[in-house]
Amino acid sequence: MTVAIVVFTPLFAFPESVKGEEKPIKTEEYKFVLTLWNIDVFEGGMGSRADFLAARANERTDDGIIILVKSHTPESVKKSIENGEIPDMVSFGVGVDSVRLLCRELPSSDFKGGVIGGKTYAVPWCFGGYYLIAKQADNRLIEGLNSKNANVGSVIVSQNSYNLPVLAMKTSGVTATAAEYLSPMDAYLKFVTKDGNVLLGTQRDLRRLEKRGVAFTAYPLTGFSDLCQYIAVTTKGDEKYRACLDFLRYIASEKVQDKLWKIGMMRADGKSDDKKGGKAEFYGYDFDKNKYTISPFSGVDTVEEAKKILNTQKIDDFIGDKVKNTLKNLR
């Protein structure tokens, strides 16, 4: 589904009626078109990340370059690549390993998530984060986290196929005596309809609760996060490569980063976006405090293997060697 719709204007257009001899009237020319595929593997805050990118692309028509944004799934991306389709840029999260061999090296980045062998192949443009969430009337969350041995009792874990939320608890030193693993929507619905439980959720759950008018307490887990939306350059042409780098710089600019609150996502430039008065509030979450992430080029099989290990163990501070091997140290 193409979300940035562009009507291609011919280089010459004829008016309905012209006095005297009909002549072509020259219209705006474009250098070339860039394609950007967006793949969402985790829930955002609100709105669409693909639409956000398309809007930013439409802001840059003055350079004579059109950027078409297309939404994909990990499965459709793999199939398209197998069919010989290659985009110029890809926006993606953890588990979309089919794009790895297409990614061109980028200027170095302080964020180590997209670095392989000391070289940068993808840079983040927005973040999400994990939280422990309790209803306002339930004081167990704060009591547990303020104690020496932070334990929140039973927890509902919001989990999809591409993410490892339990690692956010483990690396933050928080434990639970029991856990129930549900899909994001099922986890949210159970949390709001059942008393006396704690939700291990994301920024998307905060937005849902705010919209529903549910009073809640949110505690940010800043040990680990794989809720990173990256962007990589996959074009083959050198002129297009330079144009893609210009767009990446634009996405990383203050002008664009300051608009991320509109889709409920956190800034990737490290600046605080925990604001009220019309801007999204992230309840004290500071992504820079995270110590670990997982490579965006990890395959879904790697994620599933780690998930099976994590989900069969008690949620304590123990992390097995197999899981440790999937982590990337951000410092």
GROMACS .gro file of C-alpha atoms in nm:
model
  331
    1MET     CA    1   0.000   0.000   0.000
    2THR     CA    2   0.157   0.328  -0.112
    3VAL     CA    3   0.106   0.597   0.146
    4ALA     CA    4   0.280   0.886  -0.028
    5ILE     CA    5   0.080   0.930  -0.345
    6VAL     CA    6   0.243   1.137  -0.615
    7VAL     CA    7   0.084   1.230  -0.944
    8PHE     CA    8   0.363   1.234  -1.202
    9THR     CA    9   0.345   1.546  -1.413
   10PRO     CA   10   0.469   1.514  -1.772
   11LEU     CA   11   0.757   1.736  -1.872
   12PHE     CA   12   0.531   1.914  -2.115
   13ALA     CA   13   0.158   1.981  -2.084
   14PHE     CA   14  -0.091   2.118  -2.332
   15PRO     CA   15  -0.358   2.362  -2.213
   16GLU     CA   16  -0.722   2.312  -2.314
   17SER     CA   17  -0.706   2.611  -2.547
   18VAL     CA   18  -0.421   2.828  -2.669
   19LYS     CA   19  -0.451   3.129  -2.898
   20GLY     CA   20  -0.263   3.073  -3.219
   21GLU     CA   21  -0.020   2.782  -3.245
   22GLU     CA   22  -0.045   2.518  -2.970
   23LYS     CA   23   0.283   2.487  -2.785
   24PRO     CA   24   0.384   2.269  -2.495
   25ILE     CA   25   0.409   2.454  -2.168
   26LYS     CA   26   0.707   2.335  -1.964
   27THR     CA   27   0.619   2.222  -1.611
   28GLU     CA   28   0.832   2.125  -1.313
   29GLU     CA   29   1.102   1.866  -1.376
   30TYR     CA   30   1.223   1.608  -1.124
   31LYS     CA   31   1.570   1.463  -1.100
   32PHE     CA   32   1.458   1.116  -0.993
   33VAL     CA   33   1.233   0.920  -0.761
   34LEU     CA   34   1.349   0.744  -0.444
   35THR     CA   35   1.160   0.455  -0.287
   36LEU     CA   36   1.142   0.406   0.089
   37TRP     CA   37   0.994   0.089   0.237
   38ASN     CA   38   0.860   0.106   0.593
   39ILE     CA   39   0.824  -0.215   0.794
   40ASP     CA   40   0.666  -0.198   1.141
   41VAL     CA   41   0.750  -0.489   1.371
   42PHE     CA   42   0.637  -0.323   1.695
   43GLU     CA   43   0.349  -0.099   1.788
   44GLY     CA   44   0.405   0.273   1.765
   45GLY     CA   45   0.254   0.535   1.992
   46MET     CA   46  -0.031   0.667   1.778
   47GLY     CA   47  -0.074   0.731   1.410
   48SER     CA   48   0.141   0.581   1.136
   49ARG     CA   49   0.519   0.587   1.104
   50ALA     CA   50   0.484   0.535   0.729
   51ASP     CA   51   0.255   0.838   0.703
   52PHE     CA   52   0.499   1.038   0.915
   53LEU     CA   53   0.785   0.955   0.678
   54ALA     CA   54   0.570   1.034   0.375
   55ALA     CA   55   0.483   1.375   0.520
   56ARG     CA   56   0.850   1.449   0.581
   57ALA     CA   57   0.933   1.340   0.226
   58ASN     CA   58   0.671   1.577   0.087
   59GLU     CA   59   0.836   1.863   0.275
   60ARG     CA   60   1.148   1.827   0.062
   61THR     CA   61   1.021   1.866  -0.293
   62ASP     CA   62   1.238   2.176  -0.342
   63ASP     CA   63   1.543   1.958  -0.418
   64GLY     CA   64   1.373   1.807  -0.723
   65ILE     CA   65   1.361   1.458  -0.574
   66ILE     CA   66   1.042   1.265  -0.504
   67ILE     CA   67   1.035   1.003  -0.226
   68LEU     CA   68   0.766   0.738  -0.239
   69VAL     CA   69   0.694   0.561   0.092
   70LYS     CA   70   0.546   0.214   0.082
   71SER     CA   71   0.431   0.001   0.377
   72HIS     CA   72   0.554  -0.357   0.393
   73THR     CA   73   0.552  -0.655   0.626
   74PRO     CA   74   0.867  -0.859   0.694
   75GLU     CA   75   0.717  -1.133   0.477
   76SER     CA   76   0.633  -0.906   0.184
   77VAL     CA   77   0.978  -0.745   0.197
   78LYS     CA   78   1.146  -1.084   0.171
   79LYS     CA   79   0.925  -1.182  -0.121
   80SER     CA   80   0.982  -0.851  -0.301
   81ILE     CA   81   1.359  -0.882  -0.267
   82GLU     CA   82   1.345  -1.240  -0.397
   83ASN     CA   83   1.155  -1.102  -0.697
   84GLY     CA   84   1.436  -0.856  -0.765
   85GLU     CA   85   1.276  -0.541  -0.620
   86ILE     CA   86   1.528  -0.324  -0.439
   87PRO     CA   87   1.425   0.000  -0.259
   88ASP     CA   88   1.649   0.300  -0.210
   89MET     CA   89   1.588   0.317   0.166
   90VAL     CA   90   1.432   0.094   0.430
   91SER     CA   91   1.276   0.189   0.765
   92PHE     CA   92   1.258  -0.120   0.985
   93GLY     CA   93   1.292  -0.279   1.327
   94VAL     CA   94   1.442  -0.593   1.475
   95GLY     CA   95   1.383  -0.914   1.282
   96VAL     CA   96   1.387  -0.789   0.923
   97ASP     CA   97   1.715  -0.962   0.843
   98SER     CA   98   1.628  -0.996   0.473
   99VAL     CA   99   1.753  -0.639   0.413
  100ARG     CA  100   2.095  -0.690   0.573
  101LEU     CA  101   2.292  -0.766   0.256
  102LEU     CA  102   2.135  -0.468   0.077
  103CYS     CA  103   2.238  -0.205   0.332
  104ARG     CA  104   2.522   0.027   0.238
  105GLU     CA  105   2.768   0.162   0.490
  106LEU     CA  106   2.667   0.493   0.649
  107PRO     CA  107   2.862   0.765   0.830
  108SER     CA  108   2.948   0.651   1.182
  109SER     CA  109   2.682   0.672   1.451
  110ASP     CA  110   2.705   0.697   1.829
  111PHE     CA  111   2.417   0.451   1.854
  112LYS     CA  112   2.562   0.100   1.832
  113GLY     CA  113   2.246  -0.090   1.744
  114GLY     CA  114   2.300  -0.075   1.367
  115VAL     CA  115   2.677  -0.126   1.383
  116ILE     CA  116   2.836  -0.448   1.257
  117GLY     CA  117   3.211  -0.504   1.267
  118GLY     CA  118   3.271  -0.141   1.356
  119LYS     CA  119   3.074  -0.013   1.055
  120THR     CA  120   2.732   0.153   1.061
  121TYR     CA  121   2.463   0.009   0.835
  122ALA     CA  122   2.146   0.150   0.995
  123VAL     CA  123   2.068   0.447   1.218
  124PRO     CA  124   1.762   0.495   1.442
  125TRP     CA  125   1.513   0.769   1.369
  126CYS     CA  126   1.266   0.709   1.655
  127PHE     CA  127   1.233   0.497   1.968
  128GLY     CA  128   0.982   0.325   2.191
  129GLY     CA  129   1.028   0.194   2.542
  130TYR     CA  130   0.904  -0.064   2.790
  131TYR     CA  131   0.712   0.016   3.107
  132LEU     CA  132   0.560  -0.155   3.404
  133ILE     CA  133   0.208  -0.016   3.428
  134ALA     CA  134  -0.040  -0.039   3.712
  135LYS     CA  135  -0.378   0.115   3.775
  136GLN     CA  136  -0.355   0.416   4.001
  137ALA     CA  137  -0.539   0.240   4.285
  138ASP     CA  138  -0.290  -0.049   4.280
  139ASN     CA  139   0.011   0.050   4.488
  140ARG     CA  140   0.199  -0.278   4.443
  141LEU     CA  141   0.398  -0.143   4.151
  142ILE     CA  142   0.553   0.149   4.338
  143GLU     CA  143   0.589  -0.047   4.662
  144GLY     CA  144   0.765  -0.330   4.483
  145LEU     CA  145   0.998  -0.109   4.283
  146ASN     CA  146   1.092   0.099   4.586
  147SER     CA  147   1.187  -0.209   4.786
  148LYS     CA  148   1.533  -0.359   4.799
  149ASN     CA  149   1.417  -0.670   4.616
  150ALA     CA  150   1.192  -0.518   4.350
  151ASN     CA  151   0.917  -0.769   4.278
  152VAL     CA  152   0.585  -0.680   4.119
  153GLY     CA  153   0.407  -1.011   4.174
  154SER     CA  154   0.209  -1.135   3.874
  155VAL     CA  155   0.263  -0.952   3.545
  156ILE     CA  156   0.089  -0.956   3.206
  157VAL     CA  157   0.352  -0.940   2.932
  158SER     CA  158   0.261  -0.768   2.607
  159GLN     CA  159   0.467  -0.952   2.348
  160ASN     CA  160   0.478  -0.994   1.972
  161SER     CA  161   0.688  -1.207   1.737
  162TYR     CA  162   0.979  -0.965   1.707
  163ASN     CA  163   1.044  -0.827   2.054
  164LEU     CA  164   1.182  -0.936   2.390
  165PRO     CA  165   1.003  -0.732   2.660
  166VAL     CA  166   1.109  -0.962   2.945
  167LEU     CA  167   1.470  -0.852   2.889
  168ALA     CA  168   1.366  -0.499   2.986
  169MET     CA  169   1.265  -0.632   3.329
  170LYS     CA  170   1.567  -0.856   3.369
  171THR     CA  171   1.820  -0.586   3.280
  172SER     CA  172   1.641  -0.336   3.507
  173GLY     CA  173   1.668  -0.568   3.808
  174VAL     CA  174   1.292  -0.610   3.848
  175THR     CA  175   1.144  -0.952   3.923
  176ALA     CA  176   0.799  -1.110   3.908
  177THR     CA  177   0.663  -1.426   4.064
  178ALA     CA  178   0.446  -1.516   3.764
  179ALA     CA  179   0.392  -1.401   3.406
  180GLU     CA  180   0.125  -1.441   3.142
  181TYR     CA  181   0.230  -1.380   2.781
  182LEU     CA  182  -0.029  -1.230   2.546
  183SER     CA  183  -0.038  -1.041   2.218
  184PRO     CA  184  -0.025  -0.661   2.262
  185MET     CA  185  -0.399  -0.601   2.222
  186ASP     CA  186  -0.501  -0.902   2.432
  187ALA     CA  187  -0.258  -0.797   2.705
  188TYR     CA  188  -0.395  -0.444   2.709
  189LEU     CA  189  -0.758  -0.559   2.721
  190LYS     CA  190  -0.690  -0.799   3.007
  191PHE     CA  191  -0.510  -0.526   3.198
  192VAL     CA  192  -0.797  -0.275   3.173
  193THR     CA  193  -1.071  -0.528   3.250
  194LYS     CA  194  -0.912  -0.719   3.536
  195ASP     CA  195  -0.820  -0.574   3.873
  196GLY     CA  196  -0.497  -0.638   4.057
  197ASN     CA  197  -0.253  -0.695   3.774
  198VAL     CA  198   0.055  -0.522   3.634
  199LEU     CA  199   0.121  -0.479   3.263
  200LEU     CA  200   0.462  -0.501   3.100
  201GLY     CA  201   0.381  -0.281   2.804
  202THR     CA  202   0.507  -0.003   2.578
  203GLN     CA  203   0.444   0.357   2.483
  204ARG     CA  204   0.147   0.235   2.279
  205ASP     CA  205  -0.028   0.118   2.596
  206LEU     CA  206   0.024   0.460   2.752
  207ARG     CA  207  -0.150   0.625   2.460
  208ARG     CA  208  -0.436   0.374   2.473
  209LEU     CA  209  -0.486   0.430   2.845
  210GLU     CA  210  -0.477   0.808   2.807
  211LYS     CA  211  -0.736   0.794   2.530
  212ARG     CA  212  -0.958   0.565   2.736
  213GLY     CA  213  -0.928   0.790   3.041
  214VAL     CA  214  -0.786   0.516   3.265
  215ALA     CA  215  -0.581   0.638   3.561
  216PHE     CA  216  -0.248   0.458   3.577
  217THR     CA  217   0.109   0.464   3.704
  218ALA     CA  218   0.393   0.396   3.461
  219TYR     CA  219   0.744   0.296   3.563
  220PRO     CA  220   1.005   0.314   3.280
  221LEU     CA  221   1.230   0.009   3.237
  222THR     CA  222   1.554   0.148   3.100
  223GLY     CA  223   1.787  -0.148   3.095
  224PHE     CA  224   1.706  -0.283   2.750
  225SER     CA  225   1.493  -0.181   2.454
  226ASP     CA  226   1.455  -0.330   2.109
  227LEU     CA  227   1.180  -0.082   2.018
  228CYS     CA  228   1.402   0.102   1.772
  229GLN     CA  229   1.291   0.210   1.425
  230TYR     CA  230   1.598   0.224   1.201
  231ILE     CA  231   1.656   0.359   0.855
  232ALA     CA  232   1.912   0.221   0.610
  233VAL     CA  233   2.022   0.306   0.257
  234THR     CA  234   1.992   0.025   0.004
  235THR     CA  235   2.013   0.207  -0.329
  236LYS     CA  236   2.272   0.100  -0.582
  237GLY     CA  237   2.334   0.434  -0.752
  238ASP     CA  238   2.588   0.678  -0.609
  239GLU     CA  239   2.382   0.989  -0.690
  240LYS     CA  240   2.080   0.836  -0.523
  241TYR     CA  241   2.299   0.730  -0.229
  242ARG     CA  242   2.395   1.094  -0.169
  243ALA     CA  243   2.030   1.198  -0.193
  244CYS     CA  244   1.936   0.928   0.059
  245LEU     CA  245   2.201   1.056   0.301
  246ASP     CA  246   2.048   1.402   0.271
  247PHE     CA  247   1.709   1.258   0.368
  248LEU     CA  248   1.860   1.070   0.663
  249ARG     CA  249   2.016   1.393   0.784
  250TYR     CA  250   1.679   1.564   0.748
  251ILE     CA  251   1.502   1.291   0.950
  252ALA     CA  252   1.765   1.335   1.222
  253SER     CA  253   1.726   1.714   1.226
  254GLU     CA  254   1.575   1.912   1.512
  255LYS     CA  255   1.286   2.016   1.289
  256VAL     CA  256   1.177   1.657   1.230
  257GLN     CA  257   1.268   1.510   1.567
  258ASP     CA  258   1.057   1.775   1.737
  259LYS     CA  259   0.750   1.639   1.553
  260LEU     CA  260   0.780   1.278   1.670
  261TRP     CA  261   0.554   1.343   1.971
  262LYS     CA  262   0.267   1.370   1.721
  263ILE     CA  263   0.292   0.996   1.657
  264GLY     CA  264   0.371   0.914   2.019
  265MET     CA  265   0.732   0.812   1.953
  266MET     CA  266   1.048   0.919   2.131
  267ARG     CA  267   1.323   1.123   1.973
  268ALA     CA  268   1.636   0.950   1.845
  269ASP     CA  269   1.860   1.253   1.901
  270GLY     CA  270   1.879   1.199   2.277
  271LYS     CA  271   1.686   1.511   2.372
  272SER     CA  272   1.405   1.490   2.623
  273ASP     CA  273   1.055   1.478   2.480
  274ASP     CA  274   0.869   1.421   2.805
  275LYS     CA  275   0.644   1.722   2.774
  276LYS     CA  276   0.291   1.815   2.859
  277GLY     CA  277   0.068   2.080   2.708
  278GLY     CA  278  -0.001   1.917   2.374
  279LYS     CA  279   0.311   1.705   2.345
  280ALA     CA  280   0.332   1.337   2.421
  281GLU     CA  281   0.437   1.253   2.774
  282PHE     CA  282   0.669   0.957   2.828
  283TYR     CA  283   0.654   0.942   3.208
  284GLY     CA  284   1.022   0.994   3.275
  285TYR     CA  285   1.152   0.751   3.013
  286ASP     CA  286   1.508   0.833   2.900
  287PHE     CA  287   1.621   0.606   2.619
  288ASP     CA  288   1.985   0.702   2.671
  289LYS     CA  289   1.977   0.516   3.004
  290ASN     CA  290   1.937   0.183   2.824
  291LYS     CA  291   2.246  -0.036   2.836
  292TYR     CA  292   2.146  -0.298   2.582
  293THR     CA  293   1.958  -0.356   2.260
  294ILE     CA  294   1.954  -0.628   1.995
  295SER     CA  295   2.082  -0.593   1.640
  296PRO     CA  296   1.811  -0.495   1.391
  297PHE     CA  297   1.964  -0.754   1.161
  298SER     CA  298   1.881  -1.038   1.398
  299GLY     CA  299   1.648  -1.287   1.234
  300VAL     CA  300   1.308  -1.366   1.376
  301ASP     CA  301   1.438  -1.718   1.450
  302THR     CA  302   1.703  -1.568   1.679
  303VAL     CA  303   1.439  -1.363   1.857
  304GLU     CA  304   1.208  -1.664   1.895
  305GLU     CA  305   1.487  -1.879   2.039
  306ALA     CA  306   1.572  -1.613   2.297
  307LYS     CA  307   1.203  -1.570   2.377
  308LYS     CA  308   1.157  -1.941   2.447
  309ILE     CA  309   1.446  -1.934   2.693
  310LEU     CA  310   1.330  -1.615   2.865
  311ASN     CA  311   0.965  -1.717   2.887
  312THR     CA  312   1.036  -2.052   3.050
  313GLN     CA  313   1.242  -1.906   3.330
  314LYS     CA  314   1.128  -1.719   3.637
  315ILE     CA  315   1.154  -1.346   3.571
  316ASP     CA  316   1.455  -1.271   3.786
  317ASP     CA  317   1.794  -1.113   3.715
  318PHE     CA  318   1.937  -1.425   3.549
  319ILE     CA  319   2.004  -1.408   3.176
  320GLY     CA  320   2.135  -1.722   3.006
  321ASP     CA  321   2.445  -1.723   2.786
  322LYS     CA  322   2.243  -1.785   2.469
  323VAL     CA  323   2.039  -1.474   2.534
  324LYS     CA  324   2.345  -1.272   2.632
  325ASN     CA  325   2.494  -1.348   2.293
  326THR     CA  326   2.204  -1.170   2.123
  327LEU     CA  327   2.255  -0.847   2.318
  328LYS     CA  328   2.442  -0.543   2.191
  329ASN     CA  329   2.605  -0.316   2.445
  330LEU     CA  330   2.512   0.047   2.374
  331ARG     CA  331   2.807   0.190   2.566
   0.00000   0.00000   0.00000
